[in-house]
XYZ file of C-alpha atoms in Angstrom:
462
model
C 0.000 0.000 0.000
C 1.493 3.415 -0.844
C 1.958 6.302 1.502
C -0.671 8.289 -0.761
C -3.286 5.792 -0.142
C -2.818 5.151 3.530
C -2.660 9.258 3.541
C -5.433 9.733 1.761
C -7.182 6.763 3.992
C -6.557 8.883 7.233
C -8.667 11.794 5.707
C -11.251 9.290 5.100
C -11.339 8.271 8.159
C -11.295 11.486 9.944
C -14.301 12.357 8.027
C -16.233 9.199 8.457
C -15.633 9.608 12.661
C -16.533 13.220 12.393
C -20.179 12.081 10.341
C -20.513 9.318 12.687
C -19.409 10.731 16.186
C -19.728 14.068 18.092
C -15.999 14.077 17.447
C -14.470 16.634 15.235
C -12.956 15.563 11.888
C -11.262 19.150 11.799
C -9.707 18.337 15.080
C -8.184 14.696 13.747
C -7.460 16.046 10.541
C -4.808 18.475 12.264
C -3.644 16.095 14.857
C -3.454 13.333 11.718
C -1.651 16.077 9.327
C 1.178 16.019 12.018
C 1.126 12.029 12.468
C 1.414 11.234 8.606
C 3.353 14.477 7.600
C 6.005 13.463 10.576
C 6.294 9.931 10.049
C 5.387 9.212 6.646
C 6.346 12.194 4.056
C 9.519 12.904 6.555
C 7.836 16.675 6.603
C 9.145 18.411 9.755
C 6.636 19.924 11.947
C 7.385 23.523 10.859
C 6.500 22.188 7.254
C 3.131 20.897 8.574
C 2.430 24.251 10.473
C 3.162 26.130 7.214
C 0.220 24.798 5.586
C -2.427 26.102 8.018
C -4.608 28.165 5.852
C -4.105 31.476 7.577
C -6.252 33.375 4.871
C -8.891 31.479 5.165
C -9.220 31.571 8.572
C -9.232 35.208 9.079
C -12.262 35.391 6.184
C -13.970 32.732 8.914
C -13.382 34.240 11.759
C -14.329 37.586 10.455
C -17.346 36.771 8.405
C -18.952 34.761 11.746
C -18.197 37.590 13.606
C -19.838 40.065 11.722
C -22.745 37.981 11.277
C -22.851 36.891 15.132
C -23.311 40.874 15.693
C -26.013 41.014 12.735
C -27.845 39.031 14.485
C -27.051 39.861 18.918
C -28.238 43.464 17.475
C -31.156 42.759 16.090
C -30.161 44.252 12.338
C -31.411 40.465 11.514
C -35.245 41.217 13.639
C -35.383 44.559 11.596
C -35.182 43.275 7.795
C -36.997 40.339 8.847
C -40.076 42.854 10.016
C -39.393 44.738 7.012
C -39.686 41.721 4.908
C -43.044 40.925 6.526
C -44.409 44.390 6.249
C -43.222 43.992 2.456
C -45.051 40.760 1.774
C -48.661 41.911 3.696
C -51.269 39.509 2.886
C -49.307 38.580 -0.331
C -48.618 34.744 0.969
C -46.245 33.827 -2.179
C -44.057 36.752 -1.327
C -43.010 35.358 1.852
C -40.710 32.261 0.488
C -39.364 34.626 -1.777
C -38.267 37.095 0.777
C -36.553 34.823 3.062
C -34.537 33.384 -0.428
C -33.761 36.523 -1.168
C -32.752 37.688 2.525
C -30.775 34.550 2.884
C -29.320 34.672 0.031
C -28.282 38.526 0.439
C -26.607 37.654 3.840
C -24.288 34.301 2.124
C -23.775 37.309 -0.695
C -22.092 39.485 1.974
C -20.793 37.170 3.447
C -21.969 35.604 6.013
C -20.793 31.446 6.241
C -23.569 29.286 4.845
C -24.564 27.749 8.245
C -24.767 31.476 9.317
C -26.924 33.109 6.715
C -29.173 29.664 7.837
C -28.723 30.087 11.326
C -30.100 33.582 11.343
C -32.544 32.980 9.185
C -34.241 29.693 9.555
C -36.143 30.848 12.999
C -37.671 33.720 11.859
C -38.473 32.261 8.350
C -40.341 29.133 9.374
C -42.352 31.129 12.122
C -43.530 33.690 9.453
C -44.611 30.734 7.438
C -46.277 29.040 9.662
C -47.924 32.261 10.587
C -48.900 32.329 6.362
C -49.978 28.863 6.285
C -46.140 27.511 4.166
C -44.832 23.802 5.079
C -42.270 24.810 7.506
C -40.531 22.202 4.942
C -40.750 23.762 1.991
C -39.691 26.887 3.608
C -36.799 25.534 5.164
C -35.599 24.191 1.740
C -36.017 27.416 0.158
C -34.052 28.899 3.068
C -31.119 26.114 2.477
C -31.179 27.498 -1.118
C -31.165 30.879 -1.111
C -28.259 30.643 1.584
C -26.262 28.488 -1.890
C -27.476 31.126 -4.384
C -25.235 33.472 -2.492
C -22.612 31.367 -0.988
C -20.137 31.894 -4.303
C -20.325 35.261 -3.895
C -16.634 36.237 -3.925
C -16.569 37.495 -0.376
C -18.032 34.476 1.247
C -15.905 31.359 2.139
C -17.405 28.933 -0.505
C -16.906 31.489 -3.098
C -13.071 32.042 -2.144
C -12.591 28.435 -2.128
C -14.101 27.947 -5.723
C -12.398 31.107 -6.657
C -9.416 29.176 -5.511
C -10.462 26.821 -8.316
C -10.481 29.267 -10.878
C -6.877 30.851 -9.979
C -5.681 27.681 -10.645
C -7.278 27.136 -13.923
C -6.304 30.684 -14.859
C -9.707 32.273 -15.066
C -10.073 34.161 -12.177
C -11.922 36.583 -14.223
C -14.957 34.208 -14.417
C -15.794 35.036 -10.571
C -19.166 37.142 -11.435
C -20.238 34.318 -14.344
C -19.667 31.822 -11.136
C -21.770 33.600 -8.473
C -24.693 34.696 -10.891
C -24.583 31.107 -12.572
C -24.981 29.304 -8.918
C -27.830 31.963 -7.584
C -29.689 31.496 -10.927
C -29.590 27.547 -10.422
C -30.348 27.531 -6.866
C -33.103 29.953 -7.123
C -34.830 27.567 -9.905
C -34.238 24.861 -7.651
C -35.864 26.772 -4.702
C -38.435 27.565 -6.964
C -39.047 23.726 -7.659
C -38.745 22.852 -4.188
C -41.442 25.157 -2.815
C -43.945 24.276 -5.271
C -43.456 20.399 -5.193
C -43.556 19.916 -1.245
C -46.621 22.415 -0.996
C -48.321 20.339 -3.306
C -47.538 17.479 -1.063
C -48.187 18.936 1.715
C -51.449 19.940 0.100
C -52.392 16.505 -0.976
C -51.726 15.248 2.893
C -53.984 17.457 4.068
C -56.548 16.754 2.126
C -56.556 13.115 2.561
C -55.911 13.713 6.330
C -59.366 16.058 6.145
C -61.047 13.086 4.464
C -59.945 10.306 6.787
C -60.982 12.828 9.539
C -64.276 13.378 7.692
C -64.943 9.822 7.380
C -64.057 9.180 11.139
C -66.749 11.933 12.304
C -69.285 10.588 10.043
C -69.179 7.079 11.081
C -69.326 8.633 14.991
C -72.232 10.582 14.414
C -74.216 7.606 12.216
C -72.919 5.169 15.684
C -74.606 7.703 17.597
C -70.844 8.918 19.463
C -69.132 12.507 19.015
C -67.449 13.851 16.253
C -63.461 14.186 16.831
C -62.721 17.282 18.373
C -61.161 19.422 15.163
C -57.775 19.919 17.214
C -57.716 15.924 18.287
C -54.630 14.052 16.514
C -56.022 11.036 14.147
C -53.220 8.572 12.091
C -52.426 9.152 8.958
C -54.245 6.708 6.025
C -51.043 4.333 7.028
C -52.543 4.582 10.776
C -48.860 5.323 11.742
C -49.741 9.075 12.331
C -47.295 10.566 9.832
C -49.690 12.369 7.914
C -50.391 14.379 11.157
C -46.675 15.020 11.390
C -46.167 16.114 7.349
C -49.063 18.280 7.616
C -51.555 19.352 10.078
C -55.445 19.013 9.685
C -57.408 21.974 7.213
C -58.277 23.319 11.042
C -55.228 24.237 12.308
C -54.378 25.820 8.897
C -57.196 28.068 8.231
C -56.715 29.036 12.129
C -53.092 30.203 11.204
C -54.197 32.137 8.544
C -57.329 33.902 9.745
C -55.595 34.797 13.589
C -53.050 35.981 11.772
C -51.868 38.985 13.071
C -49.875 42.130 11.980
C -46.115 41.730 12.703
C -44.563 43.179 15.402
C -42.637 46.401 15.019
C -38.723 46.065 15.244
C -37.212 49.596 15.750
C -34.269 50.769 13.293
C -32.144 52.335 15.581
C -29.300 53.800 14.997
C -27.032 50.895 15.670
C -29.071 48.583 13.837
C -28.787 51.016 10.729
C -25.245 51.417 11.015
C -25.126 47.736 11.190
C -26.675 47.366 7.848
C -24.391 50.478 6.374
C -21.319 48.324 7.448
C -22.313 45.299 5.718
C -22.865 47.544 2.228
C -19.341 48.649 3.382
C -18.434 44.984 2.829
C -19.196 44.613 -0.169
C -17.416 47.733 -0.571
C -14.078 47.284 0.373
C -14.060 43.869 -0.768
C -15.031 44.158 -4.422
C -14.417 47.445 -5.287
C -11.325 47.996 -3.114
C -10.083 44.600 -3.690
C -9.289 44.451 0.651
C -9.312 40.852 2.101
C -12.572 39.381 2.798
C -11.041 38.653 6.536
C -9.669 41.763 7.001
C -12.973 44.072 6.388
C -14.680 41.460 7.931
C -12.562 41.992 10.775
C -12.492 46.083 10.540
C -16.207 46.684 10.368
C -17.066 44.018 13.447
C -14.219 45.858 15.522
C -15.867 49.591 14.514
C -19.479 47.750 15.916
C -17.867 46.734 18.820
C -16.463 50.192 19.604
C -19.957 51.575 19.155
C -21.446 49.222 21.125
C -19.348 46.954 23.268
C -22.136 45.191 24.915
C -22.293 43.165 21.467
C -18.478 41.623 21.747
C -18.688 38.943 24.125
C -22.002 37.140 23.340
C -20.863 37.396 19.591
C -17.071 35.640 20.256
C -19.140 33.190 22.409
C -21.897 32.431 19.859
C -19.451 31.795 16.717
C -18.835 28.654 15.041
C -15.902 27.665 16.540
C -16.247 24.173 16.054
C -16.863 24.776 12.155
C -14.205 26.955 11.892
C -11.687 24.490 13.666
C -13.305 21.632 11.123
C -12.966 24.063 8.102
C -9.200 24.904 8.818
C -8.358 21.091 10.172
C -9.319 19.696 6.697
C -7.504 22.323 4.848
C -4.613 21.909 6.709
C -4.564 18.394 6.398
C -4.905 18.547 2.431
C -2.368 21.403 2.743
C 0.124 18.449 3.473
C -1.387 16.288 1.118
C -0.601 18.468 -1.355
C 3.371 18.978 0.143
C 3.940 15.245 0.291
C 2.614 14.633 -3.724
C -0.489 12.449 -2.510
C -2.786 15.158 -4.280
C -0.543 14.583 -7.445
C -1.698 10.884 -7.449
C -4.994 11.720 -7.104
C -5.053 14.080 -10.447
C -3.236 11.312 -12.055
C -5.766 8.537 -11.283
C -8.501 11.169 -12.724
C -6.308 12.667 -15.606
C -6.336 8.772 -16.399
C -9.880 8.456 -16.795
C -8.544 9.654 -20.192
C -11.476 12.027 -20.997
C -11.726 15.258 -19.105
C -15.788 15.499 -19.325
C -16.106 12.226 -17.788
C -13.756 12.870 -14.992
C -15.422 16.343 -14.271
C -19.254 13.719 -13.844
C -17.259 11.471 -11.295
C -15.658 14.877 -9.372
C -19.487 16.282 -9.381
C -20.569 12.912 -7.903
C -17.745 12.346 -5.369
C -17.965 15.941 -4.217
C -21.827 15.454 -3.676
C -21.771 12.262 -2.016
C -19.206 13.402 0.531
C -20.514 16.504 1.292
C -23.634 15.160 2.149
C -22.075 13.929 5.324
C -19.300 16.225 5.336
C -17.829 19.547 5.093
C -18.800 21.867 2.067
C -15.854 24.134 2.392
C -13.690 20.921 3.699
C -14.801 19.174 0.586
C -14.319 21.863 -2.022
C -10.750 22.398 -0.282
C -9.785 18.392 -0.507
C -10.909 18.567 -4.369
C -9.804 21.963 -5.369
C -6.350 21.134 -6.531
C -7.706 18.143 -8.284
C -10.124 20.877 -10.218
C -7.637 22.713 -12.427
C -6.261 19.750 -14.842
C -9.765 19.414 -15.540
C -10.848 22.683 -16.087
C -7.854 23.573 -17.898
C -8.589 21.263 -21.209
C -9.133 22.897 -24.164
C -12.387 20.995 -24.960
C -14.073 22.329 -21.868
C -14.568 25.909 -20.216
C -13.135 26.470 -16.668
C -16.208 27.967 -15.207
C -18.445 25.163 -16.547
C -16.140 22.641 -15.353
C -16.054 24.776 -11.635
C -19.839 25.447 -11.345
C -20.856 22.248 -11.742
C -18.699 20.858 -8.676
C -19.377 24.159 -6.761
C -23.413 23.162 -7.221
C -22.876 19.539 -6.834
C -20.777 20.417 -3.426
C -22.943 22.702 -2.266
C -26.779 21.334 -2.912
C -27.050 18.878 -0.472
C -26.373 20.732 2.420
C -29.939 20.122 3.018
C -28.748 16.080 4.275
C -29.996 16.447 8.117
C -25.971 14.712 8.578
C -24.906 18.294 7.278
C -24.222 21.262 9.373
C -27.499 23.417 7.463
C -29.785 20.428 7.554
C -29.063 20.157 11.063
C -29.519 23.683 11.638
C -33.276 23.616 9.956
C -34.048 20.649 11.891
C -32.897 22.498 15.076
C -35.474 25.263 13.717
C -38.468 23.346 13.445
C -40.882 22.532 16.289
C -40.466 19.322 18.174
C -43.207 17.194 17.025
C -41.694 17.732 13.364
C -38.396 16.664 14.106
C -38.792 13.068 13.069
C -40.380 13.995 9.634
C -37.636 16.601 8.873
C -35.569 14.356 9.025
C -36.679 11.692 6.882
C -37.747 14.242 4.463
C -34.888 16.013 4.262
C -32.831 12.698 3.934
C -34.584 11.322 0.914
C -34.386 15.574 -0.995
C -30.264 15.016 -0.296
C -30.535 11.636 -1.647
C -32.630 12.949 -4.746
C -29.654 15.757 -5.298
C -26.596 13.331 -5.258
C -28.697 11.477 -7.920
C -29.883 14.389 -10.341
C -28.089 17.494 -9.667
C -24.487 16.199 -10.533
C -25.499 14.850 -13.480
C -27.959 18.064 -14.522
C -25.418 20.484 -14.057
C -22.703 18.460 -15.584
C -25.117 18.679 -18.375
C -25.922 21.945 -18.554
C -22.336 23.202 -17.841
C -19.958 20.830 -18.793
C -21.447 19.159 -22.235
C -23.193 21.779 -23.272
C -20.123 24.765 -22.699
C -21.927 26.849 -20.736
C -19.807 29.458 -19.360
C-alpha cells in the first residue's frame, strides 16, 4: 500500500468519525496532518504548520463575527419585520423574501450555516404564521443561503475562486456567483412548489380520513373528533399528522393571523446594515481581504457598542471553523507530500476530461452530504484545475458544476445546514424533517451532478 493511499485513507477516516461521532474531523485532521506528515512524508513539523490556511481563517473568523453581531443586534429582527411588512397579505411573497434575505446575507458574506442560522427561525415562524410547510420553507431557506454562498466574499466562493486561480480564469468570478444563484433559485423555486403540493395533498386526505371518522361517529350515535384531536395518517402510523396538520389548524393560522410586530431601526441597527454595504465595498471594489474588512467593520461595531463583543465571540462557530481549517490543513500536506498529485493522475487517467469532471461532481456530492462543504471543495480543489484547464471544456463550466454539486445537499440532516433547519423546526416535526430532508439530499446526489454536468460541462456553458 502506498503512503498516498494510507494518507489519503486517514482523511477518510477522519471524516467518516466526524459524520458518525460528536468528534471533530477538523480536530483529527490536524492532529493526523502532524502524524502522517512526521512519520510518513519525513515533513518536519514547521512544514506541517506552514500549511495552516491562515487566509482562510481570518475570512472565517471575520465573516462569523460580523454575522454573530447582525444578528445579537437585532439588524437580523429589523429586515426580517421589514420583509413581513413587504409581503402583507401577499402569501407567495413570503418564500421569496426569506430566499432573497438569505441569500443577500451568504452574498455578503456571512458562512452558509450562518446566513441559515439567522434565518431559519424567523423564516419558518412567518410561514407558519402564512400557512407555508415549515418544509418547503426551510428548503427554500437552504437554497437561497447556496445562491449566495459563491459570492466572492463568502468562504465557498473564495474556495471555488481558488479553483479558478488555478485554472487561470479568475476573471470568471461574477459568471460563477450569478450562474450558482440562478440555479439555486430555480431549484428553490421547484422545491417550494413540489412539497406544498404534497403537503397539500396530505392534508386533504388527512381532512377526508378525519371526515370519514366523524361521520361514522355521528351515524354510531358517538361525538365527532374534536377538530384539534390528533387522528393517524391513512397508514394509521400518524405521519400524515406530522407532514401536515389538519385543514383546522391551517385556516386558524391564517385567519388569527396577526400584523407583525414592530422592530425599531435604531441607529445601531442602521449602522449595522451600512457596514455590511461597506463589505461589499471594500471587498469588491477595493479589492481588501474578505477577513480583514470582515474583521475592521465588526471591531468599529464593537467600539460603538461593546455590549455586542462577548455574546458574539461566544456564539461563533468555533467548532466549524476548527473543522474548516483542520481539513484544509490536512490537504495542505497532502498536497506537500505529492499524494494530491496521485490523485489528479488517477482522474487525468480516466482519459477524458468530461467524464472525470461527472465522477468529481458525484464524489464531491456524495461526501458533502455527510461532510464539510468548504472541507470538501478544499480536498478537491487542486484536483479541479487539470480538468478545467482542457481545451475541450470551459473552466467555469467545469467549476460550477462541482461548486453546485458540493454545495446542494447541504440540506442532508448529517450536514451542518440540515441540522440547523431541523434544530429550527418545532419538536413534534423533528422526526419527519428528518426523513424528508434525507430522501431531498438523496434525490440531489442522484440528479443534480449529473444536470449540471449537463448543462455546464457538455453543453459549454460558461
Amino acid at each position: 500500500m502506498s503512503v498516498s493511499l494510507i494518507a489519503f485513507l486517514v482523511l477518510v477516516a477522519a471524516f467518516a468519525i466526524g459524520s458518525f461521532t460528536k468528534i471533530n474531523a477538523g480536530l483529527l485532521a490536524t492532529v493526523a496532518a502532524f502524524g502522517v506528515g512526521t512519520l510518513l512524508a519525513g515533513m518536519s513539523i514547521k512544514d506541517v504548520i506552514g500549511q495552516f490556511p491562515a487566509g482562510l481563517f481570518f475570512i472565517l473568523v471575520g465573516a462569523t463575527l460580523l454575522f454573530a453581531i447582525v444578528r445579537i443586534n437585532g439588524t437580523i429582527d429589523l429586515l426580517a419585520y421589514w420583509a413581513e411588512r413587504l409581503a402583507g397579505d401577499r402569501k407567495i411573497l413570503v418564500p421569496i423574501l426569506m430566499f432573497l434575505l438569505t441569500a443577500a446575507l451568504a452574498s455578503a458574506g456571512a458562512f452558509t450555516p450562518a446566513a441559515i442560522a439567522i434565518v431559519a427561525p424567523v423564516g419558518l415562524a412567518l410561514g407558519m404564521r402564512f400557512g407555508i410547510s415549515t418544509l418547503a420553507m426551510g428548503l427554500v431557506i437552504v437554497q437561497g443561503a447556496n445562491a449566495g454562498a459563491f459570492s466572492p466574499v463568502n468562504p465557498f466562493g473564495v474556495l471555488a475562486n481558488k479553483m479558478l486561480d488555478g485554472a487561470r480564469a479568475a476573471d470568471g468570478s461574477f459568471k460563477l456567483y450569478a450562474y450558482c444563484f440562478v440555479f439555486n433559485a430555480i431549484l428553490a423555486a421547484i422545491a417550494y412548489v413540489l412539497v406544498q403540493a404534497v403537503m397539500k395533498r396530505r392534508t386533504a386526505l388527512a381532512a377526508g380520513h378525519q371526515a370519514g371518522e366523524a361521520g361514522d361517529a355521528k351515524h354510531d350515535g358517538g361525538a365527532a373528533a374534536p377538530a384539534g384531536s390528533s387522528a393517524s395518517g391513512p397508514s394509521g402510523s400518524g405521519t400524515a399528522v406530522l407532514t401536515a396538520p389538519a385543514p383546522t389548524s391551517v385556516a386558524a393560522v391564517s385567519t388569527t393571523r396577526t400584523g407583525p410586530e414592530k422592530v425599531a431601526a435604531t441607529p445601531m441597527r442602521i449602522l449595522t446594515l451600512v457596514g455590511i454595504a461597506s463589505l461589499l465595498v471594500l471587498t469588491t471594489v477595493l479589492g481588501l481581504d474578505v477577513g480583514v474588512a470582515s474583521l475592521i467593520i465588526a471591531t468599529v461595531l464593537i467600539v460603538l457598542d461593546s455590549g455586542v463583543q462577548k455574546p458574539a465571540v461566544e456564539s461563533m462557530p468555533w467548532s466549524a471553523i476548527i473543522l474548516v481549517t483542520g481539513i484544509v490543513t490536512y490537504v495542505g500536506m497532502l498536497e506537500k507530500m505529492g499524494a494530491l498529485k496521485d490523485l489528479q493522475e488517477g482522474i487525468t487517467g480516466l482519459g477524458n476530461s468530461s467524464l472525470a469532471a461527472l465522477v468529481t461532481s458525484y464524489v464531491v456530492a456524495i461526501v458533502s452530504a455527510f461532510a464539510s462543504t468548504t472541507g470538501t471543495l478544499g480536498v478537491i480543489s487542486p484536483v479541479v484545475a487539470p480538468i478545467a484547464m482542457d481545451p475541450l471544456l470551459t473552466p467555469i463550466g467545469v467549476v460550477t458544476a462541482i461548486a453546485i454539486s458540493s454545495s446542494v445537499v447541504d440540506v442532508s440532516p448529517m450536514s451542518t445546514s440540515g441540522a440547523l433547519l431541523m434544530a429550527s423546526a418545532q419538536p413534534k416535526d423533528e422526526r419527519m424533517f428528518f426523513r424528508a430532508l434525507l430522501l431531498w439530499a438523496i434525490a440531489m446526489i442522484g440528479l443534480v451532478p449529473l444536470v449540471v454536468w449537463f448543462v455546464f460541462v457538455q453543453l459549454g456553458l460558461g
